[in-house]
Short mmCIF file of C-alpha atoms in Angstrom, two decimals:
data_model
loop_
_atom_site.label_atom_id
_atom_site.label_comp_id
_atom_site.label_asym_id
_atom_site.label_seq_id
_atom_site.Cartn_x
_atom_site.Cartn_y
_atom_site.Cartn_z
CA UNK R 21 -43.74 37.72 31.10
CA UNK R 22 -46.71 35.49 30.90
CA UNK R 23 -47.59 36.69 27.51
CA UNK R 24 -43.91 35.56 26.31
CA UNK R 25 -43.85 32.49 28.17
CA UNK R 26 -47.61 31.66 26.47
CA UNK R 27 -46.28 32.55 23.34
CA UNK R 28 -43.04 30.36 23.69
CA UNK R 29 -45.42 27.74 24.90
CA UNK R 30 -47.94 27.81 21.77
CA UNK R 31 -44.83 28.46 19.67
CA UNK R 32 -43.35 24.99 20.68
CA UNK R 33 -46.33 23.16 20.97
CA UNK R 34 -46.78 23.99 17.05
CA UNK R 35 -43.78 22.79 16.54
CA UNK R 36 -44.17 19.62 17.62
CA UNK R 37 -47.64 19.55 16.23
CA UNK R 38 -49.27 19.02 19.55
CA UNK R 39 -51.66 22.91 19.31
CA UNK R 40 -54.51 20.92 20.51
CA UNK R 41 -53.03 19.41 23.74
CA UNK R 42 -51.41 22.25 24.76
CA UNK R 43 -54.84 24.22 25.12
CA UNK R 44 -55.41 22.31 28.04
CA UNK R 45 -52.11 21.91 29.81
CA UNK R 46 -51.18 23.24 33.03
CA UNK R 47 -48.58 26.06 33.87
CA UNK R 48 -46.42 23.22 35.23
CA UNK R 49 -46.79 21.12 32.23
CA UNK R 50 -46.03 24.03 29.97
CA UNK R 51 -42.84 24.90 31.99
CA UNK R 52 -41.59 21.06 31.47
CA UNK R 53 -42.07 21.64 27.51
CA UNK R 54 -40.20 24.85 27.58
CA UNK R 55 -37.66 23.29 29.47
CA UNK R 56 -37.21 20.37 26.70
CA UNK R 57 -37.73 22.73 24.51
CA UNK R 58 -34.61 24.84 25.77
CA UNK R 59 -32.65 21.92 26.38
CA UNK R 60 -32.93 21.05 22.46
CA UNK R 61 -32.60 24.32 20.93
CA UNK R 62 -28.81 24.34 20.62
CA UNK R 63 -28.90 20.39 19.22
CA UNK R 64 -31.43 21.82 17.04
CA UNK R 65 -29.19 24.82 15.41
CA UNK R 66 -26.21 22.49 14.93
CA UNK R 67 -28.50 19.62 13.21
CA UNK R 68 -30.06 22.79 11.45
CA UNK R 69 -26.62 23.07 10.03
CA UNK R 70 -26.29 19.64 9.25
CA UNK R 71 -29.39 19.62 7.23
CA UNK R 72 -28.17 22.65 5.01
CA UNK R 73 -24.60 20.84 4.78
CA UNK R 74 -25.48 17.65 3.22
CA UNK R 75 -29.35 18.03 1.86
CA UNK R 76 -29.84 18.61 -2.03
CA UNK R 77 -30.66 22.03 -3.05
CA UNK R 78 -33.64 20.89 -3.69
CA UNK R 79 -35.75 24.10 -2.45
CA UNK R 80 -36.93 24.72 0.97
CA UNK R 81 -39.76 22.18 1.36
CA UNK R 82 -37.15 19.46 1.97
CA UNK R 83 -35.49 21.43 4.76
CA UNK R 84 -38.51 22.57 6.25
CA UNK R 85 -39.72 19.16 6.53
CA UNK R 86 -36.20 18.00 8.04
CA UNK R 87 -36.24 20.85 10.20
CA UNK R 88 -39.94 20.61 12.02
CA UNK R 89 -38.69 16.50 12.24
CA UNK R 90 -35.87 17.38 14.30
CA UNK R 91 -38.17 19.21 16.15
CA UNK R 92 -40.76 17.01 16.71
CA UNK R 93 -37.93 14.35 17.90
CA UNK R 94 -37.51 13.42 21.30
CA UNK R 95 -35.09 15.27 23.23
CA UNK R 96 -31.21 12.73 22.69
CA UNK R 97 -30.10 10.86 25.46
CA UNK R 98 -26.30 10.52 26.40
CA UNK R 99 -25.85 7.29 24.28
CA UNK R 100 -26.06 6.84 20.43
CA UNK R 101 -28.95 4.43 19.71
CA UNK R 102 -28.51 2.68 16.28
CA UNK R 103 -30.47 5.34 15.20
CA UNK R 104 -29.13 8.07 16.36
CA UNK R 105 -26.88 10.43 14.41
CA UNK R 106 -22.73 9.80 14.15
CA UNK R 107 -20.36 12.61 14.75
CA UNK R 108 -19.87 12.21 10.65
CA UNK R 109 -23.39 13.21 9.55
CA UNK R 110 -24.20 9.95 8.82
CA UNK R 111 -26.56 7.48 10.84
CA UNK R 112 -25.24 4.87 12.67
CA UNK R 113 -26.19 1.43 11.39
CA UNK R 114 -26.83 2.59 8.17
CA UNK R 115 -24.80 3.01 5.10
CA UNK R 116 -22.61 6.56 4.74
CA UNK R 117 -24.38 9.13 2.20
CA UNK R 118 -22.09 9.04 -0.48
CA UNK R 119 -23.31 12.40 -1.65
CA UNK R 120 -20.60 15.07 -1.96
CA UNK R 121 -20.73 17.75 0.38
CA UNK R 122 -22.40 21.22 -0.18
CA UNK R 123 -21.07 24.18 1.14
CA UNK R 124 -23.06 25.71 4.06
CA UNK R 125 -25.46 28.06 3.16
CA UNK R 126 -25.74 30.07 6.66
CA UNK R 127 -22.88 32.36 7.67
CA UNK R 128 -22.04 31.10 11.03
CA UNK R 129 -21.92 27.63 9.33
CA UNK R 130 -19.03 29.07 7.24
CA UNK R 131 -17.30 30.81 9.73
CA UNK R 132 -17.26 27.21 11.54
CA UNK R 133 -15.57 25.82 8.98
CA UNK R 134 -13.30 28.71 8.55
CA UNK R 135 -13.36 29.38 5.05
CA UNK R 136 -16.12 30.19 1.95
CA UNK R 137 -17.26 27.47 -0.07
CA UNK R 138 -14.22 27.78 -2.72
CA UNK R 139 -11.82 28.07 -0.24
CA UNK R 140 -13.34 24.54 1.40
CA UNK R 141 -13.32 22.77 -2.26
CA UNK R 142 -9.89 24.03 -3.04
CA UNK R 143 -8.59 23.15 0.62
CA UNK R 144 -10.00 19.58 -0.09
CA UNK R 145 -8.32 18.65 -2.89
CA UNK R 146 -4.82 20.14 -1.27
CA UNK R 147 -5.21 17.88 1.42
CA UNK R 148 -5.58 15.14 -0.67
CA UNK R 149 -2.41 15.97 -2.97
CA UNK R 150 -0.77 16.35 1.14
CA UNK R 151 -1.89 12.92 2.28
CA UNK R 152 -0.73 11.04 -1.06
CA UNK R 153 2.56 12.88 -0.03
CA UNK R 154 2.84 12.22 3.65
CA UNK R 155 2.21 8.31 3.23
CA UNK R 156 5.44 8.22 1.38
CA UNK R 157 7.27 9.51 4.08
CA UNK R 158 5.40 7.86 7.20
CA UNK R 159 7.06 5.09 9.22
CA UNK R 160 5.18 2.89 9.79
CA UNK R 161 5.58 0.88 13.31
CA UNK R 162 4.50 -2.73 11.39
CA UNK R 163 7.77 -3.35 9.01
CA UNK R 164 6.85 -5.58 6.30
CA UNK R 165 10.70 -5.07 4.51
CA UNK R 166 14.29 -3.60 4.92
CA UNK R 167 16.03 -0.30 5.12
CA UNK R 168 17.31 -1.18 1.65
CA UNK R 169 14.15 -2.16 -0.04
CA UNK R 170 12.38 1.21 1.73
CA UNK R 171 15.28 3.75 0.16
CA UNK R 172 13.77 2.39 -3.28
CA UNK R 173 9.95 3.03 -2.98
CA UNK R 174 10.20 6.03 0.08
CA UNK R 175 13.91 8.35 -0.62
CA UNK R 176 14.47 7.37 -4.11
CA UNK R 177 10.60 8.22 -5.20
CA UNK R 178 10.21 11.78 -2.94
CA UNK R 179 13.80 12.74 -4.85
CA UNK R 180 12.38 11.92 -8.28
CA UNK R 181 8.89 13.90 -7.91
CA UNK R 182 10.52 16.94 -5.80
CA UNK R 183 13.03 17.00 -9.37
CA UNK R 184 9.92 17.02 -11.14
CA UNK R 185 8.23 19.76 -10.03
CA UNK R 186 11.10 21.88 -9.70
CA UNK R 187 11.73 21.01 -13.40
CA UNK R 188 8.20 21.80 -14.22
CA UNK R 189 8.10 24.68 -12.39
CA UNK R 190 10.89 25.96 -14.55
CA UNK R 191 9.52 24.50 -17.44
CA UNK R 192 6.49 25.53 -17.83
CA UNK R 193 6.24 28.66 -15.79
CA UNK R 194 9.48 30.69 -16.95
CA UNK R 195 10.92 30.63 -20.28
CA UNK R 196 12.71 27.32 -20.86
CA UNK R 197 14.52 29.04 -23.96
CA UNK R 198 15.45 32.44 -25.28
CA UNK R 199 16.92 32.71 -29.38
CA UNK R 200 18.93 35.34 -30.90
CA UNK R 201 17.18 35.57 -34.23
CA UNK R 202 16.72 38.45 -36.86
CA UNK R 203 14.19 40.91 -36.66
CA UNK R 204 11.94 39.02 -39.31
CA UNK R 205 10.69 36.55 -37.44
CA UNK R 206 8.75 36.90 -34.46
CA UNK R 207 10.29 36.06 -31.10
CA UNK R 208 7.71 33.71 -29.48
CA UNK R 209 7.85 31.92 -33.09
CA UNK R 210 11.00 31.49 -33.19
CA UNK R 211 11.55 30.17 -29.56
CA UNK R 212 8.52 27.91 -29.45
CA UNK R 213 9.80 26.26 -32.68
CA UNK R 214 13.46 25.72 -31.51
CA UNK R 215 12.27 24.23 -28.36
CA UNK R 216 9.73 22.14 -30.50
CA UNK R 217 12.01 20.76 -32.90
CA UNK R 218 15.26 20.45 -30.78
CA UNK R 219 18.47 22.55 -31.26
CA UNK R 220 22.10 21.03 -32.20
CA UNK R 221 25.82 21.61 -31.26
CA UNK R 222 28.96 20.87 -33.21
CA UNK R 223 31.03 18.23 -31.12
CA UNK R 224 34.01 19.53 -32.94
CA UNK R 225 34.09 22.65 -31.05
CA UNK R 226 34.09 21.79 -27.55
CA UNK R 227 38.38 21.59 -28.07
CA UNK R 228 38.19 24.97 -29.44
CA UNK R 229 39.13 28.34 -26.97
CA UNK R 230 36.37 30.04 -25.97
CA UNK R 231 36.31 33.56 -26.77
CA UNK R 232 38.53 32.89 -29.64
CA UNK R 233 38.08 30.18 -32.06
CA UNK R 234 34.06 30.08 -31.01
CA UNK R 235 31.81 32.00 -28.93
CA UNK R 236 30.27 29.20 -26.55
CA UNK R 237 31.34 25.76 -26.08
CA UNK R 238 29.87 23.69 -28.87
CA UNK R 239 29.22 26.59 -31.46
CA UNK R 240 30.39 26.62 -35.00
CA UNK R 241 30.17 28.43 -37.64
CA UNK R 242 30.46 25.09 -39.64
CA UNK R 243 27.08 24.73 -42.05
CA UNK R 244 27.51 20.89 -42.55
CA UNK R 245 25.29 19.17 -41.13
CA UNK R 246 26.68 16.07 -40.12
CA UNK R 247 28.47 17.50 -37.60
CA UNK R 248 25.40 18.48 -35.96
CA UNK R 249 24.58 16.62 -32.33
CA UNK R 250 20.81 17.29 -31.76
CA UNK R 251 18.99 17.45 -28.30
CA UNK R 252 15.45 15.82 -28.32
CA UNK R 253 16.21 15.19 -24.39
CA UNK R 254 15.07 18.79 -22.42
CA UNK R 255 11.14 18.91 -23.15
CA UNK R 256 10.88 15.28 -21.78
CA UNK R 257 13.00 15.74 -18.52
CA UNK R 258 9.67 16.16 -16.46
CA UNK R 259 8.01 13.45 -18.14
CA UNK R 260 10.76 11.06 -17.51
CA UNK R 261 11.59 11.94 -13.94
CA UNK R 262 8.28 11.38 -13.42
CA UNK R 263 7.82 7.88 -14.91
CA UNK R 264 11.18 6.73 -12.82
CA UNK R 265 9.34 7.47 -10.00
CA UNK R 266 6.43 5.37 -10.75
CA UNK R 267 9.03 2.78 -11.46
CA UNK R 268 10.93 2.47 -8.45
CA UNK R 269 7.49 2.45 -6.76
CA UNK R 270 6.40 -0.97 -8.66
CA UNK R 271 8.40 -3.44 -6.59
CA UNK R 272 6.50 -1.61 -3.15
CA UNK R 273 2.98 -1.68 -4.51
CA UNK R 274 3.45 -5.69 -5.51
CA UNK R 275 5.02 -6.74 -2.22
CA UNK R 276 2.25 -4.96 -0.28
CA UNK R 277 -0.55 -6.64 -2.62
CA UNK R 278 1.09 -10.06 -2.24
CA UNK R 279 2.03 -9.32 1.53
CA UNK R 280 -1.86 -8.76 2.33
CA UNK R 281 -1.32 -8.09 5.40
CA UNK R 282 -0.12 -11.13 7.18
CA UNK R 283 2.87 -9.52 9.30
CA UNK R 284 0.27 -7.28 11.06
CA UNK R 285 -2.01 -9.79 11.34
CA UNK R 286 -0.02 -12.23 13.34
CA UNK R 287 1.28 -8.95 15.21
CA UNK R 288 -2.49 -8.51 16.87
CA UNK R 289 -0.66 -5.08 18.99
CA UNK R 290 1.89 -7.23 20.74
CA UNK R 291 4.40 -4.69 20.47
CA UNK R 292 1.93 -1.89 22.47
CA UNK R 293 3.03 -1.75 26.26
CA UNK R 294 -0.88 -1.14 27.15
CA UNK R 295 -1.55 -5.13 26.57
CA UNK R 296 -2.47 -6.93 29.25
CA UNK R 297 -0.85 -9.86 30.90
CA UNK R 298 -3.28 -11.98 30.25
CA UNK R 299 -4.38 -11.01 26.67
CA UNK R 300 -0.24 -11.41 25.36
CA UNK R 301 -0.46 -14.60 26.86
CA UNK R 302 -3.63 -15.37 24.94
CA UNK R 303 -2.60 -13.55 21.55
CA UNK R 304 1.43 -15.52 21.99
CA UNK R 305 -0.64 -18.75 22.31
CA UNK R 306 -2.82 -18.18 19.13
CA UNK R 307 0.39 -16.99 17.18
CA UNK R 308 2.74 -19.95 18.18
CA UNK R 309 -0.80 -22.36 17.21
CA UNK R 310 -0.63 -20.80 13.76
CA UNK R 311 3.04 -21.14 13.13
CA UNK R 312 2.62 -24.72 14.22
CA UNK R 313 -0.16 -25.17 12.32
CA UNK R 314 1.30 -23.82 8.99
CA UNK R 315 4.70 -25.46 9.15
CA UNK R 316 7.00 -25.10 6.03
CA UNK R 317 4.10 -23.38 4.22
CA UNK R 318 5.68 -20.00 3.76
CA UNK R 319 8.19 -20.31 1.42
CA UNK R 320 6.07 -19.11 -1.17
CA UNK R 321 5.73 -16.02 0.84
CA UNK R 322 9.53 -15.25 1.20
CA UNK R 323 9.97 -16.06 -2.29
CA UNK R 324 7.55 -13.76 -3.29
CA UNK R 325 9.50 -10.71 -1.30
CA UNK R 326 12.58 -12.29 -2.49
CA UNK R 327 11.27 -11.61 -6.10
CA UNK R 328 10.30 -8.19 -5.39
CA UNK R 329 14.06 -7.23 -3.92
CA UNK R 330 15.12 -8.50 -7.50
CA UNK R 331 12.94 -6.37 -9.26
CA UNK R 332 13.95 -3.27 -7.52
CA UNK R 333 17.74 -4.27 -8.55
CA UNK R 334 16.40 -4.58 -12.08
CA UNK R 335 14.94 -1.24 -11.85
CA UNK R 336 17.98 0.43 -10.76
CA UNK R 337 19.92 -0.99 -13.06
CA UNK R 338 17.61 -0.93 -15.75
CA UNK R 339 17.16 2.73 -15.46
CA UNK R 340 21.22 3.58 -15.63
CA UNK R 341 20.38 2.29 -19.45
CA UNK R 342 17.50 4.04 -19.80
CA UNK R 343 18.96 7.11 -18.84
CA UNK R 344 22.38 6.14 -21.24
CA UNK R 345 20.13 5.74 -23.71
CA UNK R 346 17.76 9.45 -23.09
CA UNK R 347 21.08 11.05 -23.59
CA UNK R 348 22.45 9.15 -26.73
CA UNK R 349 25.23 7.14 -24.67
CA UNK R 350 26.80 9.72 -22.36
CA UNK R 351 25.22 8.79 -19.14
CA UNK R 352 26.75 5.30 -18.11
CA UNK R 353 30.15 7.29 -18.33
CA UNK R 354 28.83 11.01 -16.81
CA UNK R 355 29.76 10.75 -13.13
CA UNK R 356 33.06 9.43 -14.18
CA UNK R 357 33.91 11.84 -16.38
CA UNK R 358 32.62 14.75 -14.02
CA UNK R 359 35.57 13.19 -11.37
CA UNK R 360 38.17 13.37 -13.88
CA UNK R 361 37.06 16.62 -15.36
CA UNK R 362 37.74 17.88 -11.54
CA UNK R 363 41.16 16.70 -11.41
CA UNK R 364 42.60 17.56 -15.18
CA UNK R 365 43.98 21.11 -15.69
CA UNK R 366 42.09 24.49 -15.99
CA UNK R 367 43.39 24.96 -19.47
CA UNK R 368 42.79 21.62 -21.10
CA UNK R 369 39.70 20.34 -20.13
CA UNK R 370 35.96 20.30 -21.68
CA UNK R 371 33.17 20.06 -18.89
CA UNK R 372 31.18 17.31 -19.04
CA UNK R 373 27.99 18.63 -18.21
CA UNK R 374 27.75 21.18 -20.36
CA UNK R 375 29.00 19.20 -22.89
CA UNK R 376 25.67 16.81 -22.49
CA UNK R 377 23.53 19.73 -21.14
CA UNK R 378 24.60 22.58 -23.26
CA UNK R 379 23.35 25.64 -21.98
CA UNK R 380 23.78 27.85 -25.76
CA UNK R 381 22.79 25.93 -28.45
CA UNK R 382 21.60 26.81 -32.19
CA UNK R 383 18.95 26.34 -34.58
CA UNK R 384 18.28 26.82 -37.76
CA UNK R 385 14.00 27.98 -38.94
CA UNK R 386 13.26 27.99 -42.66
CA UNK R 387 10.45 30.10 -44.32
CA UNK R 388 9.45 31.77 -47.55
CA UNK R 389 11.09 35.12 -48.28
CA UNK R 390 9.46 38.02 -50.21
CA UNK R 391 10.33 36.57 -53.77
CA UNK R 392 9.42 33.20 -52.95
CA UNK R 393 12.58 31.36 -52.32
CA UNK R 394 13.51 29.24 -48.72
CA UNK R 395 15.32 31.48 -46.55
CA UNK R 396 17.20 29.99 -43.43
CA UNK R 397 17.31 32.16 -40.09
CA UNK R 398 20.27 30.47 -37.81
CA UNK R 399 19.59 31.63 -34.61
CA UNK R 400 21.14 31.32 -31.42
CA UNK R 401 19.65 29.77 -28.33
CA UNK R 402 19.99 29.77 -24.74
CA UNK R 403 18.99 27.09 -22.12
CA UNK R 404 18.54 28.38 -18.79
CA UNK R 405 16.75 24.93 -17.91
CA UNK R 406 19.49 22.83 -18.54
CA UNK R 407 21.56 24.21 -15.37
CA UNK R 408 19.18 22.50 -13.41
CA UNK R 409 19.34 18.88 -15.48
CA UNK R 410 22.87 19.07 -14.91
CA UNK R 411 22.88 19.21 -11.29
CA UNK R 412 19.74 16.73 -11.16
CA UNK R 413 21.29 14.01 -13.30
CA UNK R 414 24.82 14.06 -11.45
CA UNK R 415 23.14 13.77 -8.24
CA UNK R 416 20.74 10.55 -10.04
CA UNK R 417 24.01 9.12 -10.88
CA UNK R 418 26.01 9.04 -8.06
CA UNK R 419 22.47 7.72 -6.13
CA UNK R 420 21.53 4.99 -8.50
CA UNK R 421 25.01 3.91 -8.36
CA UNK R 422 24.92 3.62 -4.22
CA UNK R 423 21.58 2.01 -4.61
CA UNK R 424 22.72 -0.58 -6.86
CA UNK R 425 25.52 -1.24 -4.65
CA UNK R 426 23.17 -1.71 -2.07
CA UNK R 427 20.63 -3.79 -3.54
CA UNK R 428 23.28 -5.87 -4.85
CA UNK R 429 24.63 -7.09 -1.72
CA UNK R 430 21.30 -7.37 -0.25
CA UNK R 431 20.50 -10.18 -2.87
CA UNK R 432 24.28 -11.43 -2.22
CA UNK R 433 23.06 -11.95 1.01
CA UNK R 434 19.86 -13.74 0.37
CA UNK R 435 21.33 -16.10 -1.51
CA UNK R 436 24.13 -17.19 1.24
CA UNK R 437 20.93 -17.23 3.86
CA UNK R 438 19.56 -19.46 1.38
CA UNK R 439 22.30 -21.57 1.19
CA UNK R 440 23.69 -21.92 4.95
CA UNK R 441 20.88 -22.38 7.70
CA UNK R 442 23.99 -21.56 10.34
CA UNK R 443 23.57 -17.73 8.88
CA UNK R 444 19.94 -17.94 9.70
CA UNK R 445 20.95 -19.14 13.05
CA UNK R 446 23.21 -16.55 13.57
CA UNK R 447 20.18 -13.64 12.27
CA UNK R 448 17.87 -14.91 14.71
CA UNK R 449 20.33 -14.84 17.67
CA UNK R 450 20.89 -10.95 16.75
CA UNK R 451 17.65 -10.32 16.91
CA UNK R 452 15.89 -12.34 19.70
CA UNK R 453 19.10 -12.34 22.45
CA UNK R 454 17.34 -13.62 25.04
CA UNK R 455 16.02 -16.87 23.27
CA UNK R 456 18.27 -19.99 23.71
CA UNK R 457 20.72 -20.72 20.60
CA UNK R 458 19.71 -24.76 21.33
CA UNK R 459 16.28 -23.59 20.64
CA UNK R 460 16.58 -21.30 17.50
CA UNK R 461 18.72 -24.30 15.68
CA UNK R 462 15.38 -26.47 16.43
CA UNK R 463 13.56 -23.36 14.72
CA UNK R 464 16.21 -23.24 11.37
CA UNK R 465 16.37 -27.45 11.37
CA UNK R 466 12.01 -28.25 11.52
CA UNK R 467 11.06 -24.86 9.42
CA UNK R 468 12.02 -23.89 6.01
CA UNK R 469 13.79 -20.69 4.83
CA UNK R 470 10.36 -19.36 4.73
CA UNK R 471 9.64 -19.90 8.31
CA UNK R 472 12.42 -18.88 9.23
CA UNK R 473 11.69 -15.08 7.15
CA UNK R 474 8.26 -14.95 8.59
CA UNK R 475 9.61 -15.08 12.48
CA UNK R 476 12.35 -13.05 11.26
CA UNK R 477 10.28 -9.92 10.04
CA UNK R 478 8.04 -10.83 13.08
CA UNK R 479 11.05 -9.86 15.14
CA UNK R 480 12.11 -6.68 13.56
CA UNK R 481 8.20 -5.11 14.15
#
């Protein structure tokens, strides 16, 4: 036992560089280092680990040096010091390493972590794509808007990017399109080019019996071409959906740029039940100072949010035409017609949605044939994809409709706060009951309508 306990001794004296005071140490003395010593070892594995997580592979002569510094250090107290390393890896008072993270190079280290270094890199950048996702549909508890304005920027944009991946999905993963072709031309030619260069229907033939006069709704056997109705539409569904979403997201990201912050601001955690007394009186004081202080100086503010409700009723109307327009005029009219279609007869009616999203189409692919002349291939093509459009692009219609609606009155409403202050009166006594309605007329009559927005939205955090 002495031999060890000499041994542990000498070892930790070298450690710490101290070999030639420890010659002459007592037993006690040595006992106190191996005590320190002890009491650091399992600080020293974990900032071991630490050093091999975020050094540069830059050989072992950097980590050895970082290692026999961590042990020459003296043992931590309970408190950080400003020097003293932050449950991040980084040092407190100083500025965060901006250096990516390396894997960890020990294998306890990665079963810490729970995974191999792959498995951390690709878990990384799933959280990411997770968070971007979850902010959309977070509440927050500081409102800075209204129910209306959030169906634009949180329901409206989740809808359009889950329709985009499921269309993507489909898309690109599956087979978007199968042809019935001959036998000279190769299959994955032949589809790749029809779903390149867009397939047709004949109008004409949707009045025709199925089964009788034609084989599928919208097929002919007519060769003139301008009868033909091509669809350029299905390779740029994804695209699209995904570009509406970024659109109904503008009006959001401009309000919260121009907003700045201000509503939270002047909130300073009122609305938390843990606030003292004494500090609400204090923060109440400072908020009714500023209000006071910057008297009919927010209307520039409210018209600002004002502006950005108008731009999301642009949007939503603005994308009804650009929709009309993707599908050569037949979208303004589609939900309509989809209602009536539902109430004509069995017999003499043409679906709608197949008639815009066809789900057999043809196409026609020209080549060179053994003696040199053109030959045309018609072949016959099915759309598997387009069974999904048509259920997406009902459902758009039928919500951008409702949102419209929505939106609509919402600026309908603005105006006629605009215009009577007794309406802002009457909004104020719904929302603060307990205040005097003498007192909230003195609010409406000294401040202007953007006063009165600001202690509005103040009222509905």
């Amino acid at each position: 036992m002495e031999d060890i306990f000499a041994f542990s001794v000498t070892f930790v004296c070298g450690a710490m560089d101290e070999r030639r005071q420890c010659q002459n140490v007592s037993t006690r003395e040595m006992e106190q280092i191996l005590r320190e010593a002890l009491f650091r070892s399992a600080v020293v594995y974990q900032e071991l680990e630490t050093v091999y997580l975020f050094a540069p592979s830059d050989g072992g002569r950097e980590r050895e040096s970082s290692a026999a510094a961590i042990l020459a250090a003296p043992p931590p107290s309970p408190t950080l010091s400003p020097r003293s390393p932050s449950p991040t890896g980084t040092i407190v008072g100083q500025s965060p390493d901006t250096r990516p993270l390396r894997p960890p190079r020990t294998r306890r280290a990665r079963e810490r972590l729970g995974s191999d270094s792959s498995d951390t890199t690709t878990s990384y950048g799933m959280l990411d794509v997770l968070r971007s996702l979850k902010s959309l549909l977070k509440i927050s508890r500081v409102h800075i808007d209204n129910n209306v304005f959030r169906l634009h920027y949180t329901v409206t944009v989740i809808l359009l990017i889950a329709f985009c991946i499921v269309v993507t999905t489909k898309q690109f993963v599956g087979e978007p399109i199968e042809c019935i072709h001959s036998s000279e031309v190769p299959e994955s030619v032949i589809n790749t080019f029809c779903w390149i260069h867009t397939t047709y229907t004949v109008p004409s033939a949707y009045g025709k019996e199925v089964g009788k006069d034609v084989p599928h709704p919208g097929i002919d056997s007519t060769q003139d071409a301008s009868q033909f109705r091509y669809h350029r539409y299905y390779q740029w569904v994804c695209f699209t959906l995904f570009f509406q979403a970024a659109l109904f997201y503008t009006p959001r990201w401009l309000w919260r740029m121009w907003e700045g912050g201000k509503i939270q601001a002047l909130m300073m955690d009122l609305d938390i039940a843990l606030c003292g007394e004494a500090e609400k009186k204090q923060k109440k004081k400072i908020l009714v100072d500023y209000l006071m202080a910057s008297l009919r100086q927010h209307d520039w503010y409210a018209a600002r949010y004002f502006l950005c409700e108008a731009m999301a009723f642009a949007n939503v109307v603005g994308q009804m035409f650009l929709m009309n327009r993707f599908f050569d005029g037949e979208f303004l009219s589609y939900g309509i017609e989809v209602i009536r279609y539902s109430e004509r007869d069995q017999e003499s009616r043409t679906d709608p949605m197949i008639r815009i999203f066809p789900r057999v189409t043809k196409c026609r692919f020209y080549k060179y044939g053994s003696s040199g002349n053109v030959e045309m291939h018609d072949a016959l093509c099915v759309l598997p994809l387009n069974v999904i459009n048509e259920k997406i692009f009902i459902f758009l219609w039928f919500w951008f409709i409702i949102l419209s609606v929505l939106t609509g009155l919402v600026l309908v409403f603005r105006v006629v706060i605009a215009a009577c202050p007794l309406v802002r009166v009457y909004l104020l006594n719904m929302r603060f009951r307990i205040v005097h309605l003498d007192n909230l007329h003195t609010v409406v009559r000294r401040g202007s309508i953007g006063d009165w927005f600001l202690v509005y939205m103040l009222g509905q955090t």
